[in-house]
Every structure is written in C-alpha cells, then in structure tokens.
C-alpha cells in the first residue's frame, strides 16, 4: 500500500543567525491569508513589533498573525508562557480593536509557565559563571530546566484545585528556595500558597482559550489543506543543541525543534524560510566572527566623536534589542554560517532583510564586506567549526569586498528595481550558501518586501 498523505502545507520561518533578523515581516506576509499561525518555541525573550490600524504593539508571546482576522493562532507546546505578559498582550490587542482575540487564540495546555522565581534564578545562575551568557532574564532557561526536571507547572496544572496547585508549586520550588536562602535572597523565596491563588486565577482567565487537542488541530489543518504558518523564535546559532553552547537560549529553535514545539511533523512542511539580514547582529555573549568594533561597554553605548565601523552599522540599522533595549553587537554578513546551516535547517529560501540599510551603510564606509571563508587552526576552511570552545579560537573571517553605496527605495516591489551592485551582493550569498534569496526586505514596514518570481 502506498502512503496517501497530502503534501505539506506549512511555511516555517526560522532565524538564521542570532535572532532579530526580522522574522515578523515575512511571517506577516504569509499570515495575511493563513488559516493557522503557530508559535512553537521560546517565551517572552522574543519580540516583534506589529502594526494594526496604524497603531504599533510589541508582541512577545501571541503570534503576530493575530492581526489578520481570519486566522486561528496557536501558542504551542514548545513555548514557555509568562502569563502576565500574555494577558497584557491579549488586552492590548483588544484595545487596539483586533477582532475576536479570545476566540481565535488557542493555548496548548502542555505549555509550561514562567514564574517570577524563574526570572530570579536566571539572574542568580549568571552570577555563578565567570563567563555569563547574557540572558534576557525573562526566566526562560529556568522554566525549561523545571520542565526537564519534571517539576514544571503547565497551563493544565493552573486549572487544578488551588490546594493541588499549591503542592505542585511547593515541590517545584523547594530546591529553588534553598538556593535563594543560601545566597541571601530570602526576599524572593517562592510563597507556594500565594502563587497558587494568584496563578489559579490567571489559569481561569486562560481557560476559554485552552486547546485540549493541539495535535488534532494541526492534523486537521494538514488533512484539510489549510494554510499554516509557523513563527520561529530566536535562531540557528542560539539553538540549545546546534548553537554556540553555552551562549545559547534554552530551547530548540532550529527547524526541527520549532516543528516539535508547534505540533507538526516533517510531512506537514511545505517550505522553510531562513531569515537573515544583509549585515549580522548578536545580543548577549558568545562568538561572533565578523563582529566590528564599536563604542559599547556593559551593554551601554559610550559617547564618541569618531564612529567605528560597528557604530555606523548599529546606528544605521537601529540595532537595539526589542525586548531589553540593549545595543546589539554588529558585523558584516557571514555567509559561511549560512552555508553550514543549509541542510540542518532544511532551508528552501532566504529572506534577506535590511538590503536598503546596507546600501546606506556602504555610502558611509565606501564599501561593505562579506565573509565567505575562514582562517582557523592554521587552515582555510568553508564551514563553521564546531570545536571553537575546545580550541579557544574564534575563526578569522576572510572577506570579499563589495561596492555598497546602492539605493533601494522602500517602495520597491520588483527585483528589477534593485541596483546591479546590490544584485551582485545577493548573487554572491546564493553562490556561497546554495540557498536562493527569494524575499528581500527593503524598508521598515511589513510590506516593504520584494518577492522574486525568478527563483
Ligand atoms: P535567554 O534566552 O533569555 O536565556 O538568553 C540567552 C541568549 O539568547 C542571550 O544571548 C540572549 O541575548 C539571546 N536571545 C534570547 N532571545 C533572543 C531574541 O529574541 N533575539 C536575540 N537574541 C535573543
Ligand atoms: Mg526579536
């Protein structure tokens, strides 16, 4: 018997480097006529700005597709939920006039809850390290630790009778409270009774949105040929397994982890879009081969008269964190990382944002560079080395230089409007990575996007 399964119909959007690539723009494009939009991983450490009726809102948990009134939006099992953030987002969306938010938003009962003590732990764990990760301190890592320890509290647990919830929170927080006490942090000890009362109420508020059959929801969408979009969070090099461990987030935010978190299998996938910028950025610590020098210290911009290359890129591209406001580390485009990630991400297409910005940066710098190979351990290599932590050597980028002074108007919608110099840059990315650049971001708005029909 031959398998009779339908073709996959889900578009998966994942970050290609260290996050903040502008996944919201391409996700929004596909969500416009989608039936089901799913968030699969991460928590309130992620964030993107959504525009509705001329008003802006930063969403950290609700899928951005909620602004399109025909969508059902699912917060999937890979997400860790900060319930206060979530409730605020729901209210803010309603205030903006987004229709039927509570009817269209579905939340899997399996998703774990981030509690205030998780945020305290995030900060405390960092103090034990000589080389801190630079987390966003949103409690993400500690919430996933509790999930792995099988003492986490899920949305389902919030709906248990208050005395049961209290016991579960007490069991979960026994080791945490001991740690707080041992570190002179008595004031943040978790009070199981108070938390149980408060969070049970939140659970009740979420109950109408509780999805008790999330696998059935995605299965039905697949079988009925509905349009499904998955909003990835974070990115390839921040992935817990694939990334720059330990300078990573605590979830699996590559394609496969995103599918798991979003209640999908490989069969349900239509295409995978890897989102990148024409330059690179990173927040937090960890290797960044193409990083350019900038006047930044302790997450602050220092005063300066003459900018370094990194200052020019940061200012032109407005590289400040959406969640924390921290100035981002910036650098030139690293094509080697993307070539290395092609198959493990299952990349079909690249969405390359900020091509307009790189043109402007090029006007100031005279030229722009792209890293197309590395010098590492005495050799010239064409892949991202896996043993950086062991050798202690960050690969030295080998650059190709491009005339960067192109201008792309944000109104451009056709590839014909892209100047030759910019096309040359894009073509080189395709050659080195082997992935077609089908989508090109040319401005700040969600609609400022070129979709090429020649690839
Ligand atoms: P955490 O996920 O808050 O624990 O942070 C771990 C690392 O991932 C830090 O370097 C963060 O700056 C980074 N990170 C987490 N979420 C994002 C994001 O949405 N964009 C960019 N970096 C992120
Ligand atoms: Mg972001």
Tab-separated table of C-alpha atoms and ligand atoms in Angstrom:
chain	number	residue	atom	x	y	z
A	1	UNK	CA	0.000	0.000	0.000
A	2	UNK	CA	1.316	3.426	-0.941
A	3	UNK	CA	1.095	6.267	1.563
A	4	UNK	CA	-1.848	8.513	0.773
A	5	UNK	CA	-0.825	11.508	2.834
A	6	UNK	CA	-1.359	15.011	1.493
A	7	UNK	CA	1.548	17.289	0.596
A	8	UNK	CA	2.833	19.542	3.375
A	9	UNK	CA	1.240	22.963	3.621
A	10	UNK	CA	3.117	24.714	6.456
A	11	UNK	CA	5.535	27.576	5.913
A	12	UNK	CA	8.214	27.510	8.592
A	13	UNK	CA	10.058	30.746	9.355
A	14	UNK	CA	13.309	30.392	11.289
A	15	UNK	CA	16.125	32.763	12.226
A	16	UNK	CA	19.448	32.094	10.506
A	17	UNK	CA	21.994	33.633	12.891
A	18	UNK	CA	21.450	35.040	16.425
A	19	UNK	CA	17.889	36.331	16.216
A	20	UNK	CA	16.487	39.749	15.410
A	21	UNK	CA	16.636	39.038	11.677
A	22	UNK	CA	13.136	40.431	11.185
A	23	UNK	CA	11.149	37.189	11.137
A	24	UNK	CA	7.974	39.205	11.788
A	25	UNK	CA	7.988	40.743	8.322
A	26	UNK	CA	7.970	37.556	6.284
A	27	UNK	CA	5.692	35.814	8.791
A	28	UNK	CA	3.213	38.627	8.439
A	29	UNK	CA	3.357	38.279	4.670
A	30	UNK	CA	2.337	34.639	4.866
A	31	UNK	CA	-0.154	35.178	7.692
A	32	UNK	CA	-2.287	37.562	5.623
A	33	UNK	CA	-4.229	34.681	4.116
A	34	UNK	CA	-3.275	31.916	6.556
A	35	UNK	CA	-5.734	29.750	8.458
A	36	UNK	CA	-3.476	28.732	11.324
A	37	UNK	CA	-0.464	30.635	12.697
A	38	UNK	CA	1.645	28.886	15.332
A	39	UNK	CA	4.352	29.967	17.724
A	40	UNK	CA	6.487	26.948	18.551
A	41	UNK	CA	9.373	27.875	20.857
A	42	UNK	CA	10.845	30.351	23.306
A	43	UNK	CA	8.998	32.782	25.503
A	44	UNK	CA	8.873	36.444	26.282
A	45	UNK	CA	12.588	36.709	25.417
A	46	UNK	CA	11.474	37.041	21.785
A	47	UNK	CA	9.639	40.051	20.499
A	48	UNK	CA	8.459	41.734	17.397
A	49	UNK	CA	6.563	44.854	16.611
A	50	UNK	CA	3.213	44.510	14.906
A	51	UNK	CA	1.206	47.260	13.267
A	52	UNK	CA	-2.598	47.260	13.322
A	53	UNK	CA	-4.749	50.163	12.152
A	54	UNK	CA	-1.741	52.488	12.298
A	55	UNK	CA	-1.007	51.506	15.917
A	56	UNK	CA	2.094	49.629	16.995
A	57	UNK	CA	2.416	46.893	19.557
A	58	UNK	CA	5.361	44.728	20.633
A	59	UNK	CA	4.254	41.109	20.923
A	60	UNK	CA	6.358	38.599	22.841
A	61	UNK	CA	4.053	35.582	23.018
A	62	UNK	CA	0.918	35.975	20.898
A	63	UNK	CA	1.646	35.056	17.259
A	64	UNK	CA	1.744	38.226	15.144
A	65	UNK	CA	-0.733	36.595	12.764
A	66	UNK	CA	-3.486	37.513	15.262
A	67	UNK	CA	-3.938	40.864	13.492
A	68	UNK	CA	-5.371	39.056	10.467
A	69	UNK	CA	-8.972	38.332	11.465
A	70	UNK	CA	-9.362	35.022	9.596
A	71	UNK	CA	-6.508	33.320	11.489
A	72	UNK	CA	-6.565	30.887	14.347
A	73	UNK	CA	-3.366	31.376	16.379
A	74	UNK	CA	-1.838	28.649	18.494
A	75	UNK	CA	0.716	29.019	21.270
A	76	UNK	CA	2.359	25.624	21.007
A	77	UNK	CA	3.862	23.141	23.429
A	78	UNK	CA	7.444	24.371	22.957
A	79	UNK	CA	6.638	27.823	24.318
A	80	UNK	CA	7.140	28.829	27.952
A	81	UNK	CA	4.465	31.298	28.963
A	82	UNK	CA	4.853	34.364	31.148
A	83	UNK	CA	1.178	34.644	31.898
A	84	UNK	CA	1.218	38.283	32.961
A	85	UNK	CA	2.893	39.259	29.702
A	86	UNK	CA	0.396	37.134	27.779
A	87	UNK	CA	-2.672	38.618	29.473
A	88	UNK	CA	-1.365	42.144	28.857
A	89	UNK	CA	-0.853	41.365	25.190
A	90	UNK	CA	-4.368	39.991	24.859
A	91	UNK	CA	-5.829	43.109	26.482
A	92	UNK	CA	-3.686	45.441	24.395
A	93	UNK	CA	-4.746	43.672	21.186
A	94	UNK	CA	-8.400	44.014	22.185
A	95	UNK	CA	-7.929	47.689	22.982
A	96	UNK	CA	-6.443	48.198	19.519
A	97	UNK	CA	-9.596	46.732	18.046
A	98	UNK	CA	-8.212	43.409	16.838
A	99	UNK	CA	-11.371	41.305	16.468
A	100	UNK	CA	-12.226	38.144	18.449
A	101	UNK	CA	-8.812	37.739	20.047
A	102	UNK	CA	-10.040	35.362	22.759
A	103	UNK	CA	-11.932	33.213	20.272
A	104	UNK	CA	-9.057	32.923	17.819
A	105	UNK	CA	-6.165	32.485	20.229
A	106	UNK	CA	-5.605	28.888	21.320
A	107	UNK	CA	-3.141	27.906	24.029
A	108	UNK	CA	-1.989	24.341	24.466
A	109	UNK	CA	-2.424	23.004	27.981
A	110	UNK	CA	1.047	21.461	27.672
A	111	UNK	CA	2.922	24.755	27.593
A	112	UNK	CA	4.934	25.445	30.732
A	113	UNK	CA	4.519	28.557	32.858
A	114	UNK	CA	7.291	31.017	33.680
A	115	UNK	CA	7.018	32.137	37.312
A	116	UNK	CA	8.671	35.149	38.967
A	117	UNK	CA	11.134	32.787	40.675
A	118	UNK	CA	12.372	31.641	37.261
A	119	UNK	CA	13.424	35.206	36.478
A	120	UNK	CA	15.282	35.468	39.792
A	121	UNK	CA	17.035	32.178	39.036
A	122	UNK	CA	18.021	33.434	35.557
A	123	UNK	CA	19.933	36.279	37.183
A	124	UNK	CA	21.340	34.158	40.009
A	125	UNK	CA	22.711	31.413	37.717
A	126	UNK	CA	24.567	34.083	35.735
A	127	UNK	CA	26.401	35.214	38.903
A	128	UNK	CA	27.858	31.709	39.323
A	129	UNK	CA	29.585	31.939	35.932
A	130	UNK	CA	32.904	33.522	35.126
A	131	UNK	CA	31.597	33.959	31.571
A	132	UNK	CA	27.870	34.781	31.805
A	133	UNK	CA	25.530	34.023	28.903
A	134	UNK	CA	23.983	37.477	28.921
A	135	UNK	CA	20.424	36.168	29.132
A	136	UNK	CA	17.416	38.419	28.719
A	137	UNK	CA	16.473	37.403	32.316
A	138	UNK	CA	12.945	36.535	31.292
A	139	UNK	CA	13.127	33.237	33.171
A	140	UNK	CA	13.239	31.152	30.014
A	141	UNK	CA	16.151	28.854	30.869
A	142	UNK	CA	14.982	28.063	34.432
A	143	UNK	CA	11.436	27.338	33.199
A	144	UNK	CA	12.810	24.807	30.703
A	145	UNK	CA	15.026	23.349	33.446
A	146	UNK	CA	11.914	22.685	35.562
A	147	UNK	CA	10.221	21.103	32.556
A	148	UNK	CA	13.209	18.757	32.148
A	149	UNK	CA	13.237	18.088	35.886
A	150	UNK	CA	9.557	17.082	35.599
A	151	UNK	CA	8.534	19.573	38.208
A	152	UNK	CA	7.355	22.323	35.871
A	153	UNK	CA	3.871	23.797	36.039
A	154	UNK	CA	1.921	23.724	32.782
A	155	UNK	CA	-1.231	25.584	31.825
A	156	UNK	CA	-3.128	22.399	32.771
A	157	UNK	CA	-1.736	22.465	36.315
A	158	UNK	CA	-3.021	26.005	36.838
A	159	UNK	CA	-6.525	24.638	36.417
A	160	UNK	CA	-6.160	22.032	39.161
A	161	UNK	CA	-7.817	22.811	42.517
A	162	UNK	CA	-5.823	25.505	44.325
A	163	UNK	CA	-4.541	23.127	47.034
A	164	UNK	CA	-3.162	20.744	44.393
A	165	UNK	CA	-1.531	23.596	42.524
A	166	UNK	CA	-0.042	24.827	45.796
A	167	UNK	CA	1.512	21.424	46.455
A	168	UNK	CA	2.950	21.244	42.942
A	169	UNK	CA	4.460	24.726	43.220
A	170	UNK	CA	5.848	23.866	46.673
A	171	UNK	CA	7.507	20.727	45.282
A	172	UNK	CA	8.876	22.622	42.288
A	173	UNK	CA	10.267	25.466	44.384
A	174	UNK	CA	11.793	23.508	47.266
A	175	UNK	CA	15.261	23.416	45.645
A	176	UNK	CA	14.887	26.973	44.349
A	177	UNK	CA	14.037	28.328	47.791
A	178	UNK	CA	17.026	26.541	49.311
A	179	UNK	CA	19.215	28.185	46.702
A	180	UNK	CA	17.730	31.626	47.331
A	181	UNK	CA	18.275	31.238	51.083
A	182	UNK	CA	21.854	30.097	50.614
A	183	UNK	CA	22.521	33.218	48.538
A	184	UNK	CA	20.947	35.739	50.877
A	185	UNK	CA	17.890	36.188	48.671
A	186	UNK	CA	15.214	35.376	51.240
A	187	UNK	CA	13.017	38.147	49.929
A	188	UNK	CA	12.452	36.335	46.624
A	189	UNK	CA	11.591	32.928	48.157
A	190	UNK	CA	8.570	31.486	46.378
A	191	UNK	CA	5.422	31.519	48.509
A	192	UNK	CA	3.574	28.489	47.133
A	193	UNK	CA	0.239	29.382	48.685
A	194	UNK	CA	0.175	32.959	47.394
A	195	UNK	CA	1.406	31.908	43.948
A	196	UNK	CA	-1.151	29.114	43.716
A	197	UNK	CA	-4.001	31.510	44.487
A	198	UNK	CA	-2.761	34.127	42.031
A	199	UNK	CA	-1.898	31.759	39.180
A	200	UNK	CA	-5.048	29.700	39.504
A	201	UNK	CA	-6.926	32.920	38.753
A	202	UNK	CA	-4.764	33.520	35.688
A	203	UNK	CA	-5.397	29.937	34.632
A	204	UNK	CA	-9.121	30.555	34.827
A	205	UNK	CA	-8.697	33.621	32.595
A	206	UNK	CA	-6.892	31.483	30.027
A	207	UNK	CA	-9.306	28.549	30.269
A	208	UNK	CA	-11.584	29.696	27.424
A	209	UNK	CA	-8.507	29.702	25.165
A	210	UNK	CA	-7.238	26.321	26.363
A	211	UNK	CA	-6.577	23.922	23.472
A	212	UNK	CA	-7.024	20.366	24.705
A	213	UNK	CA	-6.273	18.742	21.357
A	214	UNK	CA	-3.391	20.684	19.794
A	215	UNK	CA	-2.124	17.716	17.765
A	216	UNK	CA	-5.635	17.300	16.386
A	217	UNK	CA	-5.765	20.980	15.469
A	218	UNK	CA	-2.608	20.807	13.363
A	219	UNK	CA	-3.505	17.413	11.930
A	220	UNK	CA	-6.870	18.690	10.758
A	221	UNK	CA	-5.274	21.761	9.176
A	222	UNK	CA	-2.863	19.484	7.328
A	223	UNK	CA	-5.505	16.989	6.158
A	224	UNK	CA	-7.838	19.764	5.006
A	225	UNK	CA	-5.089	21.591	3.130
A	226	UNK	CA	-5.306	24.743	5.235
A	227	UNK	CA	-2.572	27.375	5.110
A	228	UNK	CA	-0.312	27.058	8.124
A	229	UNK	CA	2.479	29.432	9.163
A	230	UNK	CA	4.953	28.855	11.964
A	231	UNK	CA	6.640	31.861	13.555
A	232	UNK	CA	10.071	30.813	14.691
A	233	UNK	CA	11.722	32.492	17.653
A	234	UNK	CA	15.444	33.078	18.253
A	235	UNK	CA	17.693	31.432	15.693
A	236	UNK	CA	20.108	28.762	14.468
A	237	UNK	CA	23.189	29.805	16.440
A	238	UNK	CA	21.123	30.363	19.602
A	239	UNK	CA	19.725	26.817	19.454
A	240	UNK	CA	20.354	24.758	22.584
A	241	UNK	CA	21.855	21.890	20.546
A	242	UNK	CA	23.110	23.443	17.294
A	243	UNK	CA	24.225	26.819	18.616
A	244	UNK	CA	27.250	28.288	20.390
A	245	UNK	CA	26.736	26.341	23.618
A	246	UNK	CA	26.624	27.614	26.354
A	247	UNK	CA	25.950	31.030	24.801
A	248	UNK	CA	22.540	29.923	23.591
A	249	UNK	CA	18.913	30.065	24.583
A	250	UNK	CA	17.352	27.072	26.332
A	251	UNK	CA	15.036	25.907	23.552
A	252	UNK	CA	15.473	24.139	20.233
A	253	UNK	CA	14.737	26.961	17.850
A	254	UNK	CA	16.083	25.349	14.647
A	255	UNK	CA	13.534	23.981	12.168
A	256	UNK	CA	13.152	20.566	13.767
A	257	UNK	CA	12.749	21.944	17.286
A	258	UNK	CA	10.282	24.511	16.008
A	259	UNK	CA	8.207	21.751	14.385
A	260	UNK	CA	8.118	19.799	17.650
A	261	UNK	CA	7.108	22.900	19.579
A	262	UNK	CA	4.420	23.712	17.019
A	263	UNK	CA	2.792	20.238	16.989
A	264	UNK	CA	3.941	19.476	13.422
A	265	UNK	CA	5.880	16.732	11.705
A	266	UNK	CA	8.195	16.952	8.686
A	267	UNK	CA	5.345	15.715	6.481
A	268	UNK	CA	3.355	18.867	7.160
A	269	UNK	CA	6.094	21.180	5.878
A	270	UNK	CA	5.751	22.980	2.574
A	271	UNK	CA	8.791	25.230	2.805
A	272	UNK	CA	11.377	26.524	5.236
A	273	UNK	CA	12.382	30.170	5.027
A	274	UNK	CA	15.581	31.195	6.760
A	275	UNK	CA	15.538	34.859	7.703
A	276	UNK	CA	18.772	36.855	7.610
A	277	UNK	CA	19.903	40.449	7.464
A	278	UNK	CA	22.318	41.908	4.946
A	279	UNK	CA	24.601	42.539	7.937
A	280	UNK	CA	24.759	40.485	11.151
A	281	UNK	CA	23.978	41.211	14.795
A	282	UNK	CA	24.089	39.481	18.146
A	283	UNK	CA	22.921	40.361	21.655
A	284	UNK	CA	24.457	38.677	24.643
A	285	UNK	CA	27.800	36.913	24.765
A	286	UNK	CA	29.421	34.307	22.562
A	287	UNK	CA	31.492	34.026	19.385
A	288	UNK	CA	30.737	36.409	16.513
A	289	UNK	CA	33.484	36.068	13.885
A	290	UNK	CA	32.539	39.082	11.730
A	291	UNK	CA	31.853	41.455	14.651
A	292	UNK	CA	33.009	45.026	14.050
A	293	UNK	CA	34.481	47.243	16.699
A	294	UNK	CA	32.021	49.657	18.350
A	295	UNK	CA	31.842	52.012	21.308
A	296	UNK	CA	29.897	49.618	23.562
A	297	UNK	CA	30.686	48.575	27.106
A	298	UNK	CA	28.456	46.644	29.532
A	299	UNK	CA	25.501	46.857	27.163
A	300	UNK	CA	25.789	50.663	27.005
A	301	UNK	CA	26.814	52.908	24.120
A	302	UNK	CA	29.769	55.062	25.194
A	303	UNK	CA	29.979	58.672	23.977
A	304	UNK	CA	32.187	59.031	20.883
A	305	UNK	CA	33.223	61.588	18.276
A	306	UNK	CA	34.538	59.365	15.528
A	307	UNK	CA	32.441	56.247	14.959
A	308	UNK	CA	33.931	52.822	14.456
A	309	UNK	CA	32.510	50.602	11.712
A	310	UNK	CA	30.314	48.846	14.280
A	311	UNK	CA	28.845	52.169	15.430
A	312	UNK	CA	27.866	53.040	11.856
A	313	UNK	CA	26.189	49.690	11.277
A	314	UNK	CA	24.395	49.795	14.653
A	315	UNK	CA	23.074	53.330	14.197
A	316	UNK	CA	22.003	52.923	10.552
A	317	UNK	CA	20.290	49.607	11.222
A	318	UNK	CA	18.820	50.683	14.606
A	319	UNK	CA	20.298	47.665	16.318
A	320	UNK	CA	18.849	47.905	19.803
A	321	UNK	CA	17.060	44.939	21.427
A	322	UNK	CA	13.247	44.876	21.095
A	323	UNK	CA	12.887	43.092	24.442
A	324	UNK	CA	15.700	44.592	26.521
A	325	UNK	CA	16.732	47.785	24.665
A	326	UNK	CA	20.381	46.659	24.789
A	327	UNK	CA	22.621	47.910	21.942
A	328	UNK	CA	23.390	44.933	19.742
A	329	UNK	CA	26.823	43.776	18.644
A	330	UNK	CA	27.028	44.124	14.860
A	331	UNK	CA	29.172	42.932	11.972
A	332	UNK	CA	29.346	42.046	8.310
A	333	UNK	CA	27.356	39.220	6.700
A	334	UNK	CA	28.778	35.807	7.462
A	335	UNK	CA	27.908	33.547	4.538
A	336	UNK	CA	29.873	30.622	5.974
A	337	UNK	CA	27.437	30.170	8.877
A	338	UNK	CA	24.513	30.088	6.475
A	339	UNK	CA	26.238	27.639	4.122
A	340	UNK	CA	26.917	25.406	7.127
A	341	UNK	CA	23.290	25.553	8.285
A	342	UNK	CA	21.619	24.933	4.930
A	343	UNK	CA	20.743	21.271	5.296
A	344	UNK	CA	20.381	21.043	9.048
A	345	UNK	CA	17.774	23.801	8.785
A	346	UNK	CA	16.282	22.296	5.629
A	347	UNK	CA	16.428	25.759	4.101
A	348	UNK	CA	14.417	26.299	0.901
A	349	UNK	CA	14.701	30.069	0.657
A	350	UNK	CA	16.423	33.002	2.286
A	351	UNK	CA	14.570	36.137	3.270
A	352	UNK	CA	17.266	38.839	3.322
A	353	UNK	CA	16.238	41.909	5.296
A	354	UNK	CA	17.887	45.323	5.514
A	355	UNK	CA	19.251	45.344	1.950
A	356	UNK	CA	18.307	49.045	1.779
A	357	UNK	CA	20.157	49.717	5.041
A	358	UNK	CA	23.339	48.020	3.865
A	359	UNK	CA	23.346	50.324	0.836
A	360	UNK	CA	23.277	53.331	3.164
A	361	UNK	CA	25.986	51.838	5.371
A	362	UNK	CA	28.081	51.349	2.250
A	363	UNK	CA	27.749	55.034	1.397
A	364	UNK	CA	29.393	55.890	4.719
A	365	UNK	CA	32.029	53.149	4.709
A	366	UNK	CA	32.854	53.301	0.988
A	367	UNK	CA	32.416	49.538	0.679
A	368	UNK	CA	30.850	46.606	2.506
A	369	UNK	CA	32.261	43.174	3.171
A	370	UNK	CA	31.002	39.618	3.203
A	371	UNK	CA	32.726	36.713	4.914
A	372	UNK	CA	32.931	33.768	2.503
A	373	UNK	CA	35.516	31.573	4.266
A	374	UNK	CA	37.528	31.413	7.492
A	375	UNK	CA	41.092	31.011	8.558
A	376	UNK	CA	41.033	28.609	11.508
A	377	UNK	CA	43.601	26.392	13.225
A	378	UNK	CA	46.141	27.228	10.531
A	379	UNK	CA	43.816	26.305	7.681
A	380	UNK	CA	41.499	27.937	5.200
A	381	UNK	CA	38.004	26.474	5.784
A	382	UNK	CA	34.493	26.840	4.335
A	383	UNK	CA	32.313	25.685	7.229
A	384	UNK	CA	31.600	26.931	10.740
A	385	UNK	CA	33.910	24.982	13.063
A	386	UNK	CA	32.174	23.022	15.811
A	387	UNK	CA	35.013	22.959	18.342
A	388	UNK	CA	35.542	26.693	18.990
A	389	UNK	CA	35.081	26.192	22.734
A	390	UNK	CA	37.734	23.486	22.759
A	391	UNK	CA	40.349	25.318	20.692
A	392	UNK	CA	39.569	28.709	22.192
A	393	UNK	CA	39.972	30.241	18.722
A	394	UNK	CA	37.202	32.235	17.074
A	395	UNK	CA	37.622	31.751	13.295
A	396	UNK	CA	39.125	34.693	11.425
A	397	UNK	CA	36.795	35.810	8.638
A	398	UNK	CA	38.118	36.035	5.085
A	399	UNK	CA	36.265	38.857	3.387
A	400	UNK	CA	35.198	39.768	-0.109
A	401	UNK	CA	34.587	43.460	-0.639
A	402	UNK	CA	31.583	44.981	-2.440
A	403	UNK	CA	30.731	48.465	-3.570
A	404	UNK	CA	27.975	49.189	-1.065
A	405	UNK	CA	26.590	52.580	-1.962
A	406	UNK	CA	23.361	51.349	-3.520
A	407	UNK	CA	19.961	52.918	-3.003
A	408	UNK	CA	16.826	50.785	-2.857
A	409	UNK	CA	13.619	52.732	-2.256
A	410	UNK	CA	11.350	51.154	0.351
A	411	UNK	CA	8.598	51.315	-2.284
A	412	UNK	CA	10.465	48.794	-4.481
A	413	UNK	CA	8.400	45.641	-5.042
A	414	UNK	CA	10.124	44.187	-8.093
A	415	UNK	CA	13.625	42.756	-8.399
A	416	UNK	CA	14.138	44.989	-11.455
A	417	UNK	CA	14.244	47.959	-9.093
A	418	UNK	CA	17.274	46.544	-7.268
A	419	UNK	CA	20.548	48.146	-8.447
A	420	UNK	CA	23.207	45.927	-10.038
A	421	UNK	CA	25.649	46.381	-7.127
A	422	UNK	CA	23.061	45.021	-4.677
A	423	UNK	CA	22.192	42.165	-7.046
A	424	UNK	CA	25.863	41.226	-7.147
A	425	UNK	CA	25.915	41.032	-3.350
A	426	UNK	CA	22.768	38.872	-3.291
A	427	UNK	CA	24.091	36.591	-6.027
A	428	UNK	CA	27.254	36.000	-4.018
A	429	UNK	CA	25.183	34.982	-0.977
A	430	UNK	CA	23.328	32.481	-3.157
A	431	UNK	CA	26.591	31.086	-4.573
A	432	UNK	CA	28.240	30.628	-1.196
A	433	UNK	CA	25.193	29.296	0.685
A	434	UNK	CA	23.447	27.394	-2.099
A	435	UNK	CA	20.101	28.870	-0.985
A	436	UNK	CA	18.030	31.142	-3.255
A	437	UNK	CA	17.304	34.622	-1.878
A	438	UNK	CA	13.634	34.833	-2.786
A	439	UNK	CA	12.496	37.521	-0.360
A	440	UNK	CA	14.275	40.855	0.112
A	441	UNK	CA	13.448	43.377	2.830
A	442	UNK	CA	13.765	46.955	1.590
A	443	UNK	CA	12.283	49.045	4.415
A	444	UNK	CA	10.937	49.095	7.943
A	445	UNK	CA	7.277	48.303	7.243
A	446	UNK	CA	5.906	44.793	6.959
A	447	UNK	CA	5.006	45.402	3.333
A	448	UNK	CA	8.458	46.673	2.360
A	449	UNK	CA	9.386	43.395	0.752
A	450	UNK	CA	10.370	42.215	-2.711
A	451	UNK	CA	9.260	38.715	-3.657
A	452	UNK	CA	11.284	37.472	-6.602
A	453	UNK	CA	9.469	35.352	-9.121
A	454	UNK	CA	12.692	34.412	-10.920
A	455	UNK	CA	13.765	31.951	-8.185
B	1	LIG	P1	17.738	33.744	27.145
B	1	LIG	O1	17.024	33.049	26.037
B	1	LIG	O2	16.994	34.927	27.670
B	1	LIG	O3	18.197	32.832	28.222
B	1	LIG	O4	19.078	34.357	26.528
B	1	LIG	C1	20.103	33.519	26.032
B	1	LIG	C2	20.826	34.191	24.873
B	1	LIG	O5	19.938	34.279	23.766
B	1	LIG	C3	21.261	35.630	25.155
B	1	LIG	O6	22.462	35.869	24.450
B	1	LIG	C4	20.130	36.449	24.567
B	1	LIG	O7	20.546	37.749	24.238
B	1	LIG	C5	19.783	35.629	23.351
B	1	LIG	N1	18.394	35.800	22.937
B	1	LIG	C6	17.294	35.272	23.503
B	1	LIG	N2	16.185	35.630	22.826
B	1	LIG	C7	16.583	36.407	21.809
B	1	LIG	C8	15.898	37.067	20.739
B	1	LIG	O8	14.679	37.016	20.574
B	1	LIG	N3	16.674	37.771	19.874
B	1	LIG	C9	18.029	37.816	20.020
B	1	LIG	N4	18.690	37.222	20.974
B	1	LIG	C10	17.992	36.516	21.872
B	2	LIG	MG1	13.274	39.649	18.042
